[in-house]
Short mmCIF file of C-alpha atoms and ligand atoms in Angstrom, two decimals:
data_model
loop_
_atom_site.label_atom_id
_atom_site.label_comp_id
_atom_site.label_asym_id
_atom_site.label_seq_id
_atom_site.Cartn_x
_atom_site.Cartn_y
_atom_site.Cartn_z
CA UNK E 275 -12.67 -32.22 13.21
CA UNK E 276 -16.44 -31.98 12.81
CA UNK E 277 -18.24 -33.87 10.06
CA UNK E 278 -19.27 -30.85 8.04
CA UNK E 279 -15.65 -29.65 7.84
CA UNK E 280 -14.34 -33.10 6.99
CA UNK E 281 -16.82 -33.59 4.16
CA UNK E 282 -16.18 -30.09 2.77
CA UNK E 283 -12.43 -30.75 2.78
CA UNK E 284 -12.85 -34.14 1.11
CA UNK E 285 -14.99 -32.83 -1.71
CA UNK E 286 -12.86 -29.75 -2.39
CA UNK E 287 -10.97 -29.45 -5.63
CA UNK E 288 -8.94 -26.29 -5.81
CA UNK E 289 -9.12 -24.18 -8.99
CA UNK E 290 -6.80 -21.43 -7.82
CA UNK E 291 -4.24 -20.97 -5.06
CA UNK E 292 -3.24 -17.62 -3.63
CA UNK E 293 -0.81 -16.66 -0.91
CA UNK E 294 -1.01 -13.35 0.90
CA UNK E 295 1.68 -12.30 3.38
CA UNK E 296 1.75 -10.22 6.52
CA UNK E 297 3.79 -7.04 6.64
CA UNK E 298 6.38 -5.27 8.72
CA UNK E 299 6.94 -1.54 8.83
CA UNK E 300 10.44 -0.20 9.41
CA UNK E 301 9.37 3.34 10.12
CA UNK E 302 6.49 5.71 9.37
CA UNK E 303 3.82 4.75 11.88
CA UNK E 304 0.41 6.45 11.92
CA UNK E 305 1.53 8.57 9.00
CA UNK E 306 -0.43 6.80 6.26
CA UNK E 307 -3.86 8.26 7.06
CA UNK E 308 -2.16 11.65 7.36
CA UNK E 309 -1.04 11.44 3.72
CA UNK E 310 2.54 10.88 4.80
CA UNK E 311 5.34 8.41 4.09
CA UNK E 312 5.73 4.80 5.24
CA UNK E 313 8.44 2.17 4.77
CA UNK E 314 6.88 -1.30 4.95
CA UNK E 315 7.61 -4.70 3.40
CA UNK E 316 5.75 -8.00 3.15
CA UNK E 317 7.14 -10.86 5.23
CA UNK E 318 7.69 -14.56 4.67
CA UNK E 319 4.73 -15.58 6.80
CA UNK E 320 1.41 -15.73 5.05
CA UNK E 321 -2.17 -16.80 4.66
CA UNK E 322 -2.89 -19.29 1.88
CA UNK E 323 -6.18 -19.63 0.03
CA UNK E 324 -7.62 -22.36 -2.19
CA UNK E 325 -10.54 -21.12 -4.28
CA UNK E 326 -13.09 -22.81 -6.44
CA UNK E 327 -16.30 -21.66 -8.08
CA UNK E 328 -19.13 -22.96 -5.95
CA UNK E 329 -21.36 -25.79 -7.13
CA UNK E 330 -24.26 -23.83 -5.65
CA UNK E 331 -25.50 -20.80 -7.59
CA UNK E 332 -25.51 -18.44 -4.64
CA UNK E 333 -24.05 -20.06 -1.54
CA UNK E 334 -20.41 -19.45 -0.65
CA UNK E 335 -18.64 -21.67 1.88
CA UNK E 336 -15.51 -20.53 3.66
CA UNK E 337 -13.39 -22.75 5.86
CA UNK E 338 -10.62 -21.55 8.14
CA UNK E 339 -8.38 -24.47 9.02
CA UNK E 340 -6.70 -22.27 11.65
CA UNK E 341 -9.96 -21.66 13.53
CA UNK E 342 -11.44 -25.01 12.44
CA UNK E 343 -14.54 -23.01 11.56
CA UNK E 344 -16.71 -22.95 8.51
CA UNK E 345 -19.35 -20.43 7.53
CA UNK E 346 -21.63 -19.86 4.60
CA UNK E 347 -23.18 -16.77 3.11
CA UNK E 348 -25.21 -15.90 0.07
CA UNK E 349 -23.42 -13.95 -2.64
CA UNK E 350 -26.70 -12.09 -3.29
CA UNK E 351 -27.25 -10.91 0.23
CA UNK E 352 -24.22 -9.82 2.20
CA UNK E 353 -24.46 -8.26 5.63
CA UNK E 354 -22.21 -7.62 8.61
CA UNK E 355 -21.50 -10.78 10.61
CA UNK E 356 -20.69 -11.36 14.24
CA UNK E 357 -17.20 -12.83 13.91
CA UNK E 358 -14.56 -10.26 12.92
CA UNK E 359 -12.56 -12.61 10.68
CA UNK E 360 -15.71 -13.34 8.66
CA UNK E 361 -16.27 -9.62 8.14
CA UNK E 362 -12.86 -9.19 6.51
CA UNK E 363 -14.03 -11.68 3.90
CA UNK E 364 -17.63 -10.65 3.30
CA UNK E 365 -16.56 -7.01 3.51
CA UNK E 366 -14.22 -7.45 0.57
CA UNK E 367 -16.91 -9.22 -1.47
CA UNK E 368 -19.43 -6.48 -0.68
CA UNK E 369 -17.00 -3.68 -1.55
CA UNK E 370 -16.11 -5.45 -4.80
CA UNK E 371 -19.76 -5.75 -5.71
CA UNK E 372 -20.12 -1.98 -5.35
CA UNK E 373 -17.78 -1.39 -8.27
CA UNK E 374 -18.05 -4.47 -10.45
CA UNK E 375 -20.47 -7.24 -11.39
CA UNK E 376 -19.60 -10.83 -12.24
CA UNK E 377 -18.65 -12.25 -8.86
CA UNK E 378 -20.31 -15.65 -8.65
CA UNK E 379 -20.62 -17.92 -5.65
CA UNK E 380 -17.29 -19.36 -4.53
CA UNK E 381 -15.79 -21.61 -1.88
CA UNK E 382 -12.50 -21.07 -0.15
CA UNK E 383 -10.20 -22.86 2.26
CA UNK E 384 -7.97 -20.58 4.28
CA UNK E 385 -4.84 -21.63 6.13
CA UNK E 386 -2.33 -19.42 7.93
CA UNK E 387 1.06 -19.33 9.57
CA UNK E 388 0.72 -15.66 10.42
CA UNK E 389 0.40 -14.81 14.10
CA UNK E 390 -3.04 -13.21 14.52
CA UNK E 391 -3.58 -9.88 16.24
CA UNK E 392 0.12 -9.18 16.61
CA UNK E 393 0.59 -6.13 14.41
CA UNK E 394 1.80 -7.91 11.26
CA UNK E 395 -1.53 -7.24 9.62
CA UNK E 396 -3.10 -10.63 9.24
CA UNK E 397 -6.26 -8.64 8.49
CA UNK E 398 -4.82 -7.00 5.36
CA UNK E 399 -3.36 -10.34 4.30
CA UNK E 400 -6.82 -11.87 4.53
CA UNK E 401 -8.60 -9.04 2.71
CA UNK E 402 -6.04 -8.82 -0.07
CA UNK E 403 -5.93 -12.59 -0.57
CA UNK E 404 -9.71 -12.67 -1.03
CA UNK E 405 -9.70 -9.69 -3.40
CA UNK E 406 -6.83 -11.09 -5.44
CA UNK E 407 -8.35 -14.57 -5.60
CA UNK E 408 -11.81 -13.39 -6.67
CA UNK E 409 -10.31 -11.07 -9.26
CA UNK E 410 -8.50 -14.02 -10.83
CA UNK E 411 -11.24 -16.63 -10.38
CA UNK E 412 -13.93 -14.48 -12.03
CA UNK E 413 -11.58 -12.61 -14.39
CA UNK E 414 -12.71 -9.23 -13.11
CA UNK E 415 -9.76 -7.23 -14.43
CA UNK E 416 -9.49 -5.02 -11.38
CA UNK E 417 -6.22 -3.13 -11.03
CA UNK E 418 -3.98 -3.80 -8.04
CA UNK E 419 -4.76 -0.34 -6.68
CA UNK E 420 -8.49 -1.03 -6.95
CA UNK E 421 -8.03 -4.26 -4.99
CA UNK E 422 -5.97 -2.43 -2.37
CA UNK E 423 -8.66 0.22 -1.95
CA UNK E 424 -11.45 -2.37 -1.84
CA UNK E 425 -9.60 -4.19 0.94
CA UNK E 426 -9.09 -0.98 2.90
CA UNK E 427 -12.77 -0.01 2.55
CA UNK E 428 -13.83 -3.47 3.73
CA UNK E 429 -11.99 -2.76 6.98
CA UNK E 430 -13.63 0.66 7.32
CA UNK E 431 -17.15 -0.47 6.53
CA UNK E 432 -17.31 -4.01 7.87
CA UNK E 433 -14.85 -4.00 10.77
CA UNK E 434 -14.99 -0.36 11.81
CA UNK E 435 -11.27 0.47 11.89
CA UNK E 436 -10.63 3.58 9.84
CA UNK E 437 -7.21 2.28 8.80
CA UNK E 438 -4.87 3.95 6.33
CA UNK E 439 -3.68 2.30 3.15
CA UNK E 440 -0.23 1.09 4.24
CA UNK E 441 -1.06 -2.49 5.19
CA UNK E 442 -3.07 -3.41 2.13
CA UNK E 443 -0.61 -1.62 -0.14
CA UNK E 444 2.42 -3.36 1.35
CA UNK E 445 0.74 -6.75 1.31
CA UNK E 446 -0.15 -6.42 -2.37
CA UNK E 447 2.82 -4.58 -3.83
CA UNK E 448 5.87 -5.90 -2.00
CA UNK E 449 8.78 -7.60 -3.72
CA UNK E 450 11.35 -10.01 -2.35
CA UNK E 451 14.44 -8.29 -0.97
CA UNK E 452 13.03 -4.76 -1.18
CA UNK E 453 11.31 -2.31 1.10
CA UNK E 454 8.64 -0.06 -0.19
CA UNK E 455 8.72 3.70 0.19
CA UNK E 456 5.07 4.63 -0.14
CA UNK E 457 3.87 8.18 -0.48
CA UNK E 458 0.33 8.02 0.88
CA UNK E 459 -0.57 11.42 -0.57
CA UNK E 460 -0.48 10.09 -4.11
CA UNK E 461 -0.48 6.35 -3.43
CA UNK E 462 2.72 5.76 -5.37
CA UNK E 463 5.71 3.75 -4.25
CA UNK E 464 9.31 3.07 -5.08
CA UNK E 465 11.27 -0.04 -4.16
CA UNK E 466 14.46 0.30 -2.17
CA UNK E 467 16.77 -2.68 -2.35
CA UNK E 468 17.57 -3.42 1.26
CA UNK E 469 20.49 -5.36 2.56
CA UNK E 470 20.75 -5.49 6.33
CA UNK E 471 23.52 -8.07 6.57
CA UNK E 472 25.06 -8.78 9.13
CA UNK E 473 21.90 -7.58 10.87
CA UNK E 474 18.59 -9.37 10.71
CA UNK E 475 15.00 -8.33 11.29
CA UNK E 476 13.58 -9.85 14.44
CA UNK E 477 9.99 -9.47 15.58
CA UNK E 478 9.27 -9.80 19.27
CA UNK E 479 5.64 -10.46 19.95
CA UNK E 480 4.36 -9.11 23.28
CA UNK E 481 1.38 -11.43 22.92
CA UNK E 482 -0.83 -8.71 24.28
CA UNK E 483 -3.45 -6.86 22.33
CA UNK E 484 -5.07 -4.23 24.51
CA UNK E 485 -8.63 -3.66 23.53
CA UNK E 486 -8.27 0.09 23.26
CA UNK E 487 -6.47 -0.46 19.99
CA UNK E 488 -9.36 0.09 17.62
CA UNK E 489 -11.09 2.94 19.45
CA UNK E 490 -7.84 4.80 20.17
CA UNK E 491 -6.81 4.34 16.54
CA UNK E 492 -9.92 6.12 15.34
CA UNK E 493 -9.44 8.79 18.02
CA UNK E 494 -5.88 9.52 16.81
CA UNK E 495 -7.23 9.93 13.33
CA UNK E 496 -9.81 12.42 14.57
CA UNK E 497 -7.20 14.31 16.59
CA UNK E 498 -5.08 14.77 13.49
CA UNK E 499 -8.12 15.88 11.50
CA UNK E 500 -8.93 18.39 14.21
CA UNK E 501 -5.49 19.98 13.83
CA UNK E 502 -5.89 20.11 10.06
CA UNK E 503 -9.35 21.72 10.37
CA UNK E 504 -8.03 24.29 12.82
CA UNK E 505 -5.27 25.37 10.47
CA UNK E 506 -7.50 25.17 7.42
CA UNK E 507 -9.75 27.87 8.83
CA UNK E 508 -7.03 30.35 7.82
CA UNK E 509 -5.27 28.45 5.02
CA UNK E 510 -7.62 26.54 2.78
CA UNK E 511 -4.76 24.95 0.86
CA UNK E 512 -4.15 22.68 3.86
CA UNK E 513 -5.99 19.40 3.45
CA UNK E 514 -3.90 17.04 5.58
CA UNK E 515 -0.93 17.15 7.96
CA UNK E 516 1.25 16.63 4.90
CA UNK E 517 0.56 20.25 3.95
CA UNK E 518 1.45 21.60 7.39
CA UNK E 519 4.94 22.90 8.12
CA UNK E 520 6.65 22.91 11.52
CA UNK E 521 6.50 26.70 11.53
CA UNK E 522 2.78 26.69 10.85
CA UNK E 523 2.13 24.17 13.58
CA UNK E 524 4.16 26.28 15.98
CA UNK E 525 1.97 29.27 15.16
CA UNK E 526 -1.14 27.32 16.19
CA UNK E 527 0.30 25.95 19.40
CA UNK E 528 -1.83 28.25 21.59
CA UNK E 529 -5.03 27.29 19.80
CA UNK E 530 -4.41 23.56 20.22
CA UNK E 531 -4.52 21.36 23.30
CA UNK E 532 -1.21 19.83 24.32
CA UNK E 533 -2.37 16.45 23.01
CA UNK E 534 -3.44 17.82 19.65
CA UNK E 535 -0.17 19.66 19.26
CA UNK E 536 1.93 16.61 20.20
CA UNK E 537 0.03 14.31 17.83
CA UNK E 538 0.63 16.61 14.90
CA UNK E 539 4.26 17.32 15.83
CA UNK E 540 4.89 13.58 15.97
CA UNK E 541 3.44 13.06 12.47
CA UNK E 542 5.52 15.87 10.98
CA UNK E 543 8.67 14.53 12.63
CA UNK E 544 7.93 10.92 11.66
CA UNK E 545 7.58 11.88 8.00
CA UNK E 546 11.04 13.43 8.14
CA UNK E 547 12.40 10.33 9.83
CA UNK E 548 11.06 8.12 7.04
CA UNK E 549 12.85 10.13 4.38
CA UNK E 550 16.03 10.18 6.46
CA UNK E 551 15.76 6.41 6.94
CA UNK E 552 15.54 5.91 3.18
CA UNK E 553 18.77 7.86 2.73
CA UNK E 554 20.37 5.64 5.38
CA UNK E 555 19.32 2.52 3.47
CA UNK E 556 20.68 3.92 0.24
CA UNK E 557 24.03 4.78 1.81
CA UNK E 558 24.20 1.68 4.01
CA UNK E 559 24.18 3.67 7.24
CA UNK E 560 22.36 1.08 9.32
CA UNK E 561 23.49 2.58 12.60
CA UNK E 562 21.69 5.83 11.87
CA UNK E 563 18.75 3.86 10.50
CA UNK E 564 18.50 2.13 13.88
CA UNK E 565 18.65 5.44 15.77
CA UNK E 566 15.72 6.66 13.70
CA UNK E 567 13.77 3.54 14.71
CA UNK E 568 14.36 4.35 18.38
CA UNK E 569 13.33 7.96 17.84
CA UNK E 570 10.17 6.77 16.13
CA UNK E 571 9.33 4.61 19.12
CA UNK E 572 9.84 7.43 21.58
CA UNK E 573 7.54 9.62 19.50
CA UNK E 574 4.86 6.92 19.49
CA UNK E 575 5.33 6.44 23.22
CA UNK E 576 5.37 10.04 24.43
CA UNK E 577 3.80 12.20 21.73
CA UNK E 578 1.36 9.97 19.90
CA UNK E 579 0.59 7.86 22.97
CA UNK E 580 -0.13 4.54 21.26
CA UNK E 581 2.46 2.34 22.96
CA UNK E 582 1.96 0.25 26.10
CA UNK E 583 4.18 -0.92 29.00
CA UNK E 584 4.94 -4.27 27.33
CA UNK E 585 6.21 -2.64 24.12
CA UNK E 586 8.16 0.03 26.01
CA UNK E 587 9.79 -2.62 28.16
CA UNK E 588 11.08 -4.51 25.11
CA UNK E 589 12.39 -1.38 23.45
CA UNK E 590 14.10 -0.26 26.67
CA UNK E 591 15.57 -3.72 27.10
CA UNK E 592 17.05 -3.70 23.60
CA UNK E 593 18.57 -0.25 24.03
CA UNK E 594 21.13 -1.55 26.50
CA UNK E 595 22.45 -4.11 24.01
CA UNK E 596 25.17 -2.98 21.61
CA UNK E 597 24.32 -5.69 19.09
CA UNK E 598 20.95 -4.10 18.45
CA UNK E 599 20.82 -1.15 16.08
CA UNK E 600 17.19 -0.24 16.44
CA UNK E 601 13.91 -1.27 18.00
CA UNK E 602 10.39 0.12 17.94
CA UNK E 603 6.76 -0.80 18.27
CA UNK E 604 5.16 -1.62 14.97
CA UNK E 605 1.66 -1.12 13.58
CA UNK E 606 -1.30 0.49 15.31
CA UNK E 607 0.11 -0.03 18.83
CA UNK E 608 -1.30 -1.05 22.24
CA UNK E 609 0.31 -4.45 21.83
CA UNK E 610 1.57 -6.63 19.01
CA UNK E 611 5.21 -6.77 18.02
CA UNK E 612 8.37 -4.74 18.22
CA UNK E 613 10.59 -4.74 15.15
CA UNK E 614 14.32 -5.00 15.88
CA UNK E 615 17.52 -4.88 13.86
CA UNK E 616 19.89 -7.29 15.59
CA UNK E 617 23.32 -8.62 14.68
CA UNK E 618 22.79 -12.15 13.37
CA UNK E 619 25.24 -13.65 15.89
CA UNK E 620 23.45 -12.05 18.82
CA UNK E 621 19.85 -13.00 18.06
CA UNK E 622 19.62 -16.23 20.03
CA UNK E 623 21.16 -14.85 23.21
CA UNK E 624 19.14 -11.66 23.05
CA UNK E 625 15.84 -13.46 22.51
CA UNK E 626 16.60 -15.74 25.46
CA UNK E 627 17.43 -12.82 27.75
CA UNK E 628 14.50 -10.72 26.62
CA UNK E 629 12.09 -13.64 27.04
CA UNK E 630 13.30 -14.26 30.58
CA UNK E 631 13.06 -10.61 31.57
CA UNK E 632 9.67 -10.19 29.91
CA UNK E 633 8.28 -13.25 31.63
CA UNK E 634 9.54 -12.03 34.99
CA UNK E 635 8.02 -8.61 34.50
CA UNK E 636 4.65 -9.42 32.93
CA UNK E 637 4.19 -13.17 33.45
CA UNK E 638 3.67 -13.56 29.70
CA UNK E 639 5.66 -15.71 27.28
CA UNK E 640 7.38 -13.72 24.54
CA UNK E 641 7.44 -15.19 21.06
CA UNK E 642 9.77 -14.16 18.28
CA UNK E 643 10.66 -14.76 14.69
CA UNK E 644 13.23 -13.64 12.17
CA UNK E 645 11.89 -12.41 8.87
CA UNK E 646 12.95 -10.94 5.52
CA UNK E 647 11.27 -8.61 2.99
CA UNK E 648 9.26 -10.91 0.76
CA UNK E 649 6.92 -11.17 -2.21
CA UNK E 650 3.41 -9.69 -1.90
CA UNK E 651 0.06 -11.36 -2.64
CA UNK E 652 0.41 -13.73 -5.58
CA UNK E 653 -0.71 -16.98 -7.11
CA UNK E 654 1.11 -20.24 -6.50
CA UNK E 655 0.62 -23.79 -7.65
C1 GLA V 751 -2.54 -0.13 11.36
C2 GLA V 751 -3.30 0.43 10.16
C3 GLA V 751 -2.38 1.13 9.18
C4 GLA V 751 -1.46 2.12 9.87
C5 GLA V 751 -0.83 1.51 11.12
C6 GLA V 751 -0.07 2.52 11.92
O1 GLA V 751 -1.70 -1.16 10.97
O2 GLA V 751 -4.00 -0.60 9.49
O3 GLA V 751 -3.13 1.75 8.16
O4 GLA V 751 -2.15 3.30 10.17
O5 GLA V 751 -1.78 0.89 11.96
O6 GLA V 751 1.00 3.00 11.21
#
């Protein structure tokens, strides 16, 4: 440990502790920025933050114990930084300053047991933890929705990913034992008590993160907007894919490229799958719930084109196993994790077999963990 870090750690007295979890998403992928439905939940892996008001008037010091890195910035003069993880932090501060005054200089120590870059949204966990912590430390009285939107805008403006609202919303609003049905048209949610027993939620991490992820993400967003704009030329009541019916889309098939048509068809179908999945949860039909997860994956693979060979391999591998109800890629795609519903007695064997097969095929070690729907961003002592 370098001297600067050691002395910062030694002198630090925490005034406030916040934990901010990662998230999973059962179904409803790439629907959030199309004003559709999603079904996420926070997980029991998280980033923790210790905050204090800074002794300096303007200088903020942030330490990541995970990266063993420390950086400083002036609260009066925030600009985009080179390291992405730093931008999640300064981005939130800058976006907060746009709507409220009263944020003084602060110091923060950040620790994490969340796997980074694996599709469980460590980025949203970081943004939301900072927003939540500063709101409490400086008694800013921001609403949870304001903090969610600030965190999302930080990612747009400071990191350059034009993400939807799902991650930040799930991270902030989740409750233990429940999944969240979020309607991204109106940004309102309902909790659905979820019991998966005897099945458990297993994440398999491909440990790849193809670098197309961010650029392709923004391209998908533009492709969907293109379809909306094409239809809107004739029907000005259409402002997102949420307003488009299957029949309408069909009528525009000739005016759209195959890709544009497939992207939009996927989104319309995925929205229906989310609502069907919610019914399955309510009636305890986990088998059907799992089939919807597979269908979602195939849509992401063939129509939306955001999967990758590593993710497809894991989903294909799970499909041959009767103890697995459902499996799909999760998050933006091009790497990260698959989410799987596996019988609790079959998890160990399956993970062993999948790891062996994955290693043989790609030469990469698979990692995995079991998780449960958990509490969102909150204070702890
Ligand atoms: C990323 C984004 C989310 C969402 C998913 C795909 O996680 O941050 O807003 O669009 O991808 O569903």
